[in-house]
mmCIF file of C-alpha atoms and ligand atoms in Angstrom:
data_model
loop_
_atom_site.group_PDB
_atom_site.id
_atom_site.type_symbol
_atom_site.label_atom_id
_atom_site.label_comp_id
_atom_site.label_asym_id
_atom_site.label_seq_id
_atom_site.Cartn_x
_atom_site.Cartn_y
_atom_site.Cartn_z
ATOM 1 C CA MET A 1 -82.730 19.545 -18.476
ATOM 2 C CA GLN A 2 -85.959 20.882 -19.908
ATOM 3 C CA VAL A 3 -87.082 20.736 -23.524
ATOM 4 C CA ALA A 4 -89.335 23.423 -24.999
ATOM 5 C CA THR A 5 -90.891 23.143 -28.430
ATOM 6 C CA THR A 6 -92.927 26.355 -28.371
ATOM 7 C CA ILE A 7 -91.810 29.965 -28.084
ATOM 8 C CA PRO A 8 -94.013 30.781 -25.036
ATOM 9 C CA SER A 9 -92.746 27.762 -23.085
ATOM 10 C CA ALA A 10 -89.083 28.559 -23.891
ATOM 11 C CA ARG A 11 -89.629 32.193 -22.873
ATOM 12 C CA GLN A 12 -91.270 31.175 -19.627
ATOM 13 C CA LEU A 13 -88.438 28.825 -18.631
ATOM 14 C CA VAL A 14 -85.765 31.405 -19.440
ATOM 15 C CA GLU A 15 -87.674 34.166 -17.620
ATOM 16 C CA GLN A 16 -87.836 31.982 -14.521
ATOM 17 C CA ALA A 17 -84.049 31.522 -14.631
ATOM 18 C CA ARG A 18 -83.538 35.262 -15.143
ATOM 19 C CA GLU A 19 -85.793 36.054 -12.171
ATOM 20 C CA ASP A 20 -83.635 33.693 -10.130
ATOM 21 C CA GLY A 21 -80.712 35.986 -10.993
ATOM 22 C CA ARG A 22 -79.044 33.649 -13.474
ATOM 23 C CA ARG A 23 -76.997 34.872 -16.438
ATOM 24 C CA ILE A 24 -78.463 33.370 -19.605
ATOM 25 C CA GLY A 25 -76.308 31.775 -22.306
ATOM 26 C CA LEU A 26 -77.368 30.484 -25.716
ATOM 27 C CA VAL A 27 -75.696 28.084 -28.146
ATOM 28 C CA PRO A 28 -77.647 28.143 -31.432
ATOM 29 C CA THR A 29 -77.283 24.877 -33.407
ATOM 30 C CA MET A 30 -78.914 22.911 -36.177
ATOM 31 C CA GLY A 31 -78.479 19.668 -34.238
ATOM 32 C CA ALA A 32 -76.427 16.621 -35.314
ATOM 33 C CA LEU A 33 -74.272 17.621 -32.379
ATOM 34 C CA HIS A 34 -70.592 16.662 -32.287
ATOM 35 C CA ARG A 35 -67.612 17.406 -30.025
ATOM 36 C CA GLY A 36 -67.394 20.909 -31.511
ATOM 37 C CA HIS A 37 -70.898 21.721 -30.269
ATOM 38 C CA VAL A 38 -70.122 20.210 -26.869
ATOM 39 C CA ALA A 39 -67.097 22.553 -26.645
ATOM 40 C CA LEU A 40 -69.447 25.496 -27.364
ATOM 41 C CA VAL A 41 -71.758 24.332 -24.579
ATOM 42 C CA GLU A 42 -68.817 24.002 -22.182
ATOM 43 C CA GLU A 43 -67.684 27.533 -23.050
ATOM 44 C CA CYS A 44 -71.234 28.802 -22.576
ATOM 45 C CA ARG A 45 -71.477 27.134 -19.175
ATOM 46 C CA ARG A 46 -68.267 28.918 -18.143
ATOM 47 C CA LEU A 47 -69.798 32.268 -19.122
ATOM 48 C CA ALA A 48 -73.402 31.825 -17.974
ATOM 49 C CA ASP A 49 -75.386 30.195 -15.152
ATOM 50 C CA PHE A 50 -78.166 28.910 -17.410
ATOM 51 C CA THR A 51 -77.318 27.405 -20.791
ATOM 52 C CA ALA A 52 -79.920 27.090 -23.531
ATOM 53 C CA VAL A 53 -79.216 25.187 -26.749
ATOM 54 C CA SER A 54 -81.467 25.678 -29.756
ATOM 55 C CA ILE A 55 -81.799 22.814 -32.213
ATOM 56 C CA PHE A 56 -83.403 24.001 -35.421
ATOM 57 C CA VAL A 57 -82.562 23.083 -39.002
ATOM 58 C CA ASN A 58 -83.359 26.515 -40.375
ATOM 59 C CA PRO A 59 -85.031 26.236 -43.809
ATOM 60 C CA ALA A 60 -84.409 29.925 -44.525
ATOM 61 C CA GLN A 61 -80.638 29.491 -44.746
ATOM 62 C CA PHE A 62 -80.704 26.668 -47.330
ATOM 63 C CA GLY A 63 -80.891 27.597 -51.006
ATOM 64 C CA PRO A 64 -82.743 25.585 -53.655
ATOM 65 C CA GLY A 65 -80.900 22.326 -54.329
ATOM 66 C CA GLU A 66 -78.940 22.510 -51.047
ATOM 67 C CA ASP A 67 -79.037 19.802 -48.390
ATOM 68 C CA TYR A 68 -82.037 20.937 -46.273
ATOM 69 C CA ASP A 69 -83.897 17.643 -46.700
ATOM 70 C CA ARG A 70 -80.908 15.393 -46.167
ATOM 71 C CA TYR A 71 -79.330 17.492 -43.366
ATOM 72 C CA PRO A 72 -78.721 15.003 -40.510
ATOM 73 C CA ARG A 73 -81.461 15.015 -37.867
ATOM 74 C CA MET A 74 -80.897 12.914 -34.726
ATOM 75 C CA LEU A 75 -82.922 14.447 -31.926
ATOM 76 C CA GLU A 76 -82.738 11.628 -29.380
ATOM 77 C CA GLU A 77 -78.953 11.475 -29.598
ATOM 78 C CA ASP A 78 -78.710 15.281 -29.500
ATOM 79 C CA LEU A 79 -80.822 15.425 -26.350
ATOM 80 C CA ARG A 80 -78.629 12.817 -24.676
ATOM 81 C CA LYS A 81 -75.524 14.825 -25.555
ATOM 82 C CA CYS A 82 -77.075 18.048 -24.273
ATOM 83 C CA GLU A 83 -78.081 16.414 -21.004
ATOM 84 C CA ALA A 84 -74.589 14.945 -20.537
ATOM 85 C CA ALA A 85 -73.024 18.352 -21.274
ATOM 86 C CA GLY A 86 -75.094 20.027 -18.538
ATOM 87 C CA VAL A 87 -77.490 22.026 -20.739
ATOM 88 C CA ASP A 88 -80.415 23.551 -18.821
ATOM 89 C CA LEU A 89 -82.847 24.074 -21.700
ATOM 90 C CA VAL A 90 -83.147 22.713 -25.212
ATOM 91 C CA PHE A 91 -85.321 24.825 -27.488
ATOM 92 C CA LYS A 92 -86.464 22.646 -30.382
ATOM 93 C CA PRO A 93 -89.095 24.544 -32.356
ATOM 94 C CA SER A 94 -90.810 23.390 -35.549
ATOM 95 C CA ALA A 95 -90.478 25.354 -38.786
ATOM 96 C CA GLU A 96 -94.121 26.481 -38.335
ATOM 97 C CA GLU A 97 -93.327 27.814 -34.863
ATOM 98 C CA MET A 98 -90.401 29.881 -36.166
ATOM 99 C CA TYR A 99 -91.932 30.940 -39.500
ATOM 100 C CA PRO A 100 -95.724 31.038 -38.940
ATOM 101 C CA ARG A 101 -96.276 32.693 -42.336
ATOM 102 C CA GLY A 102 -93.876 30.306 -44.071
ATOM 103 C CA VAL A 103 -90.339 31.165 -45.183
ATOM 104 C CA PRO A 104 -91.302 32.915 -48.461
ATOM 105 C CA LYS A 105 -93.472 35.430 -46.565
ATOM 106 C CA ALA A 106 -91.138 35.855 -43.585
ATOM 107 C CA THR A 107 -89.609 39.156 -42.504
ATOM 108 C CA PHE A 108 -85.855 39.051 -43.079
ATOM 109 C CA VAL A 109 -82.898 40.940 -41.687
ATOM 110 C CA GLU A 110 -80.000 41.674 -44.059
ATOM 111 C CA VAL A 111 -76.422 42.448 -43.070
ATOM 112 C CA PRO A 112 -75.119 44.240 -46.160
ATOM 113 C CA GLY A 113 -71.501 43.869 -47.194
ATOM 114 C CA LEU A 114 -70.738 40.790 -45.152
ATOM 115 C CA SER A 115 -73.644 38.745 -46.580
ATOM 116 C CA HIS A 116 -72.755 38.727 -50.245
ATOM 117 C CA VAL A 117 -69.037 37.979 -50.341
ATOM 118 C CA LEU A 118 -67.275 34.590 -50.069
ATOM 119 C CA GLU A 119 -69.930 32.092 -48.886
ATOM 120 C CA GLY A 120 -72.573 34.680 -49.764
ATOM 121 C CA GLU A 121 -71.466 34.817 -53.388
ATOM 122 C CA ILE A 122 -72.044 31.095 -53.756
ATOM 123 C CA ARG A 123 -75.060 30.938 -51.409
ATOM 124 C CA PRO A 124 -76.818 34.280 -52.055
ATOM 125 C CA THR A 125 -79.709 33.838 -49.583
ATOM 126 C CA HIS A 126 -77.802 31.913 -46.908
ATOM 127 C CA PHE A 127 -76.760 34.739 -44.605
ATOM 128 C CA ARG A 128 -80.071 36.559 -44.549
ATOM 129 C CA GLY A 129 -81.526 33.237 -43.359
ATOM 130 C CA VAL A 130 -78.827 32.912 -40.690
ATOM 131 C CA ALA A 131 -79.137 36.528 -39.510
ATOM 132 C CA THR A 132 -82.935 36.274 -39.376
ATOM 133 C CA VAL A 133 -83.067 33.069 -37.370
ATOM 134 C CA VAL A 134 -80.340 34.213 -34.962
ATOM 135 C CA LEU A 135 -82.157 37.512 -34.432
ATOM 136 C CA ALA A 136 -85.380 35.587 -33.736
ATOM 137 C CA LEU A 137 -83.578 33.232 -31.321
ATOM 138 C CA PHE A 138 -82.046 36.222 -29.522
ATOM 139 C CA GLU A 139 -85.538 37.749 -29.230
ATOM 140 C CA ILE A 140 -86.996 34.513 -27.859
ATOM 141 C CA ILE A 141 -84.234 33.554 -25.410
ATOM 142 C CA ARG A 142 -82.822 37.054 -24.764
ATOM 143 C CA PRO A 143 -79.410 35.659 -23.865
ATOM 144 C CA ASP A 144 -76.742 37.699 -22.090
ATOM 145 C CA VAL A 145 -74.125 35.746 -24.002
ATOM 146 C CA ALA A 146 -74.231 33.607 -27.164
ATOM 147 C CA VAL A 147 -71.468 31.265 -28.287
ATOM 148 C CA PHE A 148 -70.650 30.461 -31.937
ATOM 149 C CA GLY A 149 -67.924 28.356 -33.544
ATOM 150 C CA GLN A 150 -64.951 29.985 -35.305
ATOM 151 C CA LYS A 151 -65.236 27.418 -38.087
ATOM 152 C CA ASP A 152 -68.128 29.430 -39.510
ATOM 153 C CA TYR A 153 -65.950 32.528 -39.536
ATOM 154 C CA GLN A 154 -68.099 34.644 -41.832
ATOM 155 C CA GLN A 155 -71.217 33.720 -39.869
ATOM 156 C CA GLN A 156 -69.817 34.889 -36.544
ATOM 157 C CA ALA A 157 -68.481 38.128 -38.137
ATOM 158 C CA LEU A 158 -71.938 38.791 -39.575
ATOM 159 C CA ILE A 159 -73.690 38.105 -36.267
ATOM 160 C CA ARG A 160 -71.299 40.455 -34.459
ATOM 161 C CA ARG A 161 -72.089 43.157 -37.024
ATOM 162 C CA MET A 162 -75.855 42.587 -36.687
ATOM 163 C CA VAL A 163 -75.677 42.779 -32.890
ATOM 164 C CA GLU A 164 -73.647 45.992 -33.100
ATOM 165 C CA ASP A 165 -75.890 47.610 -35.735
ATOM 166 C CA LEU A 166 -79.124 46.712 -33.934
ATOM 167 C CA HIS A 167 -77.755 47.588 -30.459
ATOM 168 C CA MET A 168 -78.637 44.174 -29.116
ATOM 169 C CA PRO A 169 -77.655 43.570 -25.467
ATOM 170 C CA VAL A 170 -75.895 40.258 -26.069
ATOM 171 C CA GLU A 171 -72.213 39.392 -25.876
ATOM 172 C CA VAL A 172 -71.139 37.337 -28.904
ATOM 173 C CA VAL A 173 -68.345 34.881 -28.132
ATOM 174 C CA SER A 174 -66.479 32.871 -30.786
ATOM 175 C CA HIS A 175 -64.983 29.578 -29.758
ATOM 176 C CA GLN A 176 -61.993 28.019 -31.480
ATOM 177 C CA THR A 177 -62.548 25.292 -34.062
ATOM 178 C CA VAL A 178 -62.420 21.732 -32.755
ATOM 179 C CA ARG A 179 -60.536 19.371 -35.098
ATOM 180 C CA GLU A 180 -60.084 15.678 -35.765
ATOM 181 C CA SER A 181 -56.586 14.337 -35.033
ATOM 182 C CA ASP A 182 -55.551 14.883 -38.689
ATOM 183 C CA GLY A 183 -56.756 18.494 -38.606
ATOM 184 C CA LEU A 184 -60.173 18.261 -40.317
ATOM 185 C CA ALA A 185 -62.526 20.758 -38.655
ATOM 186 C CA LEU A 186 -65.516 19.055 -37.034
ATOM 187 C CA SER A 187 -68.736 19.658 -38.954
ATOM 188 C CA SER A 188 -72.081 17.882 -39.106
ATOM 189 C CA ARG A 189 -71.531 17.697 -42.879
ATOM 190 C CA ASN A 190 -68.391 15.527 -42.459
ATOM 191 C CA ALA A 191 -70.859 12.640 -42.079
ATOM 192 C CA TYR A 192 -71.585 12.898 -45.831
ATOM 193 C CA LEU A 193 -67.954 12.150 -46.823
ATOM 194 C CA ASP A 194 -67.057 8.689 -48.114
ATOM 195 C CA ALA A 195 -63.693 7.201 -47.075
ATOM 196 C CA GLU A 196 -61.777 8.645 -50.018
ATOM 197 C CA GLN A 197 -63.305 12.104 -49.662
ATOM 198 C CA ARG A 198 -62.612 11.995 -45.929
ATOM 199 C CA ARG A 199 -58.925 11.282 -46.650
ATOM 200 C CA GLY A 200 -58.790 14.098 -49.216
ATOM 201 C CA SER A 201 -60.574 16.606 -46.976
ATOM 202 C CA VAL A 202 -57.464 17.031 -44.821
ATOM 203 C CA ALA A 203 -56.114 19.165 -47.718
ATOM 204 C CA LEU A 204 -58.058 22.093 -46.217
ATOM 205 C CA TYR A 205 -56.095 21.939 -42.987
ATOM 206 C CA LYS A 206 -52.820 21.376 -44.801
ATOM 207 C CA ALA A 207 -53.486 24.471 -46.920
ATOM 208 C CA LEU A 208 -54.196 26.594 -43.849
ATOM 209 C CA GLU A 209 -51.146 25.272 -42.029
ATOM 210 C CA ALA A 210 -48.919 26.089 -45.020
ATOM 211 C CA ALA A 211 -50.375 29.602 -45.251
ATOM 212 C CA CYS A 212 -49.866 30.274 -41.522
ATOM 213 C CA LYS A 213 -46.312 29.015 -41.755
ATOM 214 C CA ALA A 214 -45.554 31.248 -44.752
ATOM 215 C CA VAL A 215 -46.964 34.336 -43.015
ATOM 216 C CA ALA A 216 -45.111 33.517 -39.790
ATOM 217 C CA GLY A 217 -41.963 33.247 -41.934
ATOM 218 C CA GLY A 218 -42.479 36.788 -43.259
ATOM 219 C CA GLU A 219 -44.634 36.338 -46.397
ATOM 220 C CA SER A 220 -46.793 39.449 -46.740
ATOM 221 C CA ASP A 221 -48.033 39.264 -50.341
ATOM 222 C CA ALA A 222 -51.647 38.130 -50.066
ATOM 223 C CA ASP A 223 -51.709 36.738 -53.620
ATOM 224 C CA ARG A 224 -48.754 34.491 -52.856
ATOM 225 C CA VAL A 225 -50.555 33.273 -49.724
ATOM 226 C CA ARG A 226 -53.693 32.615 -51.807
ATOM 227 C CA GLN A 227 -51.565 30.490 -54.120
ATOM 228 C CA ILE A 228 -50.173 28.579 -51.111
ATOM 229 C CA LEU A 229 -53.755 28.003 -49.949
ATOM 230 C CA ARG A 230 -54.959 26.814 -53.343
ATOM 231 C CA SER A 231 -52.152 24.400 -54.097
ATOM 232 C CA PRO A 232 -52.899 21.424 -51.724
ATOM 233 C CA ILE A 233 -56.588 21.533 -52.650
ATOM 234 C CA GLU A 234 -56.088 21.839 -56.391
ATOM 235 C CA SER A 235 -53.695 18.897 -56.340
ATOM 236 C CA GLU A 236 -56.229 16.743 -54.469
ATOM 237 C CA VAL A 237 -58.104 14.532 -56.964
ATOM 238 C CA GLY A 238 -61.816 14.745 -56.184
ATOM 239 C CA ALA A 239 -61.647 18.179 -54.557
ATOM 240 C CA THR A 240 -63.033 21.329 -56.203
ATOM 241 C CA LEU A 241 -61.962 24.630 -54.743
ATOM 242 C CA ASP A 242 -64.694 27.258 -54.377
ATOM 243 C CA TYR A 243 -62.467 29.980 -52.926
ATOM 244 C CA ALA A 244 -59.169 30.544 -51.134
ATOM 245 C CA GLU A 245 -59.145 34.060 -49.735
ATOM 246 C CA VAL A 246 -57.079 36.303 -47.502
ATOM 247 C CA VAL A 247 -59.262 38.979 -45.911
ATOM 248 C CA ASP A 248 -59.467 41.604 -43.193
ATOM 249 C CA ALA A 249 -60.646 39.762 -40.071
ATOM 250 C CA GLU A 250 -63.492 42.187 -39.353
ATOM 251 C CA THR A 251 -64.697 43.609 -42.666
ATOM 252 C CA LEU A 252 -63.829 40.492 -44.748
ATOM 253 C CA GLU A 253 -62.381 42.782 -47.435
ATOM 254 C CA SER A 254 -59.886 41.085 -49.694
ATOM 255 C CA LEU A 255 -56.303 42.126 -48.810
ATOM 256 C CA GLU A 256 -53.312 42.906 -51.018
ATOM 257 C CA ARG A 257 -50.811 42.832 -48.180
ATOM 258 C CA ILE A 258 -50.724 41.025 -44.855
ATOM 259 C CA GLU A 259 -49.438 43.401 -42.216
ATOM 260 C CA PRO A 260 -48.767 43.038 -38.518
ATOM 261 C CA GLY A 261 -51.289 45.160 -36.619
ATOM 262 C CA ARG A 262 -54.084 44.472 -39.129
ATOM 263 C CA ALA A 263 -55.918 41.289 -38.205
ATOM 264 C CA SER A 264 -56.253 38.989 -41.188
ATOM 265 C CA VAL A 265 -57.721 35.575 -41.816
ATOM 266 C CA ALA A 266 -57.452 32.908 -44.517
ATOM 267 C CA LEU A 267 -60.797 31.441 -45.597
ATOM 268 C CA LEU A 268 -61.334 28.313 -47.673
ATOM 269 C CA ALA A 269 -64.272 26.486 -49.199
ATOM 270 C CA ALA A 270 -64.030 23.314 -51.264
ATOM 271 C CA ARG A 271 -66.323 20.586 -52.465
ATOM 272 C CA PHE A 272 -65.644 16.893 -52.044
ATOM 273 C CA GLY A 273 -68.262 15.239 -54.211
ATOM 274 C CA LYS A 274 -71.528 16.955 -53.221
ATOM 275 C CA THR A 275 -70.215 17.964 -49.805
ATOM 276 C CA ARG A 276 -69.029 21.535 -49.298
ATOM 277 C CA LEU A 277 -66.593 22.107 -46.475
ATOM 278 C CA ILE A 278 -65.289 25.423 -45.147
ATOM 279 C CA ASP A 279 -62.387 26.219 -42.851
ATOM 280 C CA ASN A 280 -60.263 29.185 -41.827
ATOM 281 C CA ALA A 281 -57.231 30.304 -39.844
ATOM 282 C CA ARG A 282 -56.038 33.586 -38.377
ATOM 283 C CA LEU A 283 -52.930 34.840 -40.173
ATOM 284 C CA THR A 284 -52.233 37.966 -38.108
ATOM 285 C CA GLU A 285 -53.804 39.399 -34.938
HETATM 286 O O1 PAF B 1 -74.079 27.450 -37.393
HETATM 287 C C1 PAF B 1 -75.212 26.939 -37.407
HETATM 288 O O2 PAF B 1 -75.426 25.797 -37.012
HETATM 289 C C2 PAF B 1 -76.388 27.764 -37.929
HETATM 290 O O3 PAF B 1 -76.021 28.559 -39.010
HETATM 291 C C3 PAF B 1 -77.066 28.602 -36.829
HETATM 292 C C4 PAF B 1 -76.147 29.658 -36.258
HETATM 293 C C5 PAF B 1 -77.557 27.689 -35.720
HETATM 294 C C6 PAF B 1 -78.281 29.333 -37.417
HETATM 295 O O4 PAF B 1 -79.202 28.434 -37.943
#
């Protein structure tokens, strides 16, 4: 496994692999790698012959007062995990390498519509930071395929839209959410939870399970499903619900009815102390 910290060295290593006829895969991450990331790497290795992982805590996607400074950083451990998972290249740039003019003066890409709903309403500059860094990573690595986690549902929908709108020659693959045995979706932010919050956080999964069950049993009124989603979280002491939504799986438009033949998804965000967790589940395909 090779580690590149500059853009020219990453480009050179990827170009060499491409010249050797290898299909290039990319798993963009912010580090603090867990089993969920390893599953993304495994999926990428199935789809490509050369797997690059980027590790970059992207300042542009954190708003003022968010957890940029305290976001977990554990490079040595991450590198060990990447090596064990069979990664070919780790790209670990500095903030100066990615944003030479600094974030305030950076050029940004916006994905209208999808950026300002749900997570985007609460974190207004988050998705332009995500879209911008992913676009830059795609330009640097030029992957044939890139793998993202389903847990960040809105993020992967937005990246798909950006790739489509900008005619980028990369296949975007979403990989199913990896969960703890009690259902909590794996996230680097789970590390912030104390024991009580960790116990309470399973309410997210319970809410999604109840919603899926209701829809499978014939419930089609989206407002009733929203209520089913809200209930386990609102009754959890110490949890604050940010949103419980039922939306079109592609456009993320809020739905009135859940119909077979129109893909829909339930999306949740809640805070446990200072820690915000998100999760989602497909309701119909
Ligand atoms: O999902 C993440 O870890 C980040 O948002 C991403 C896609 C690596 C961009 O910084």
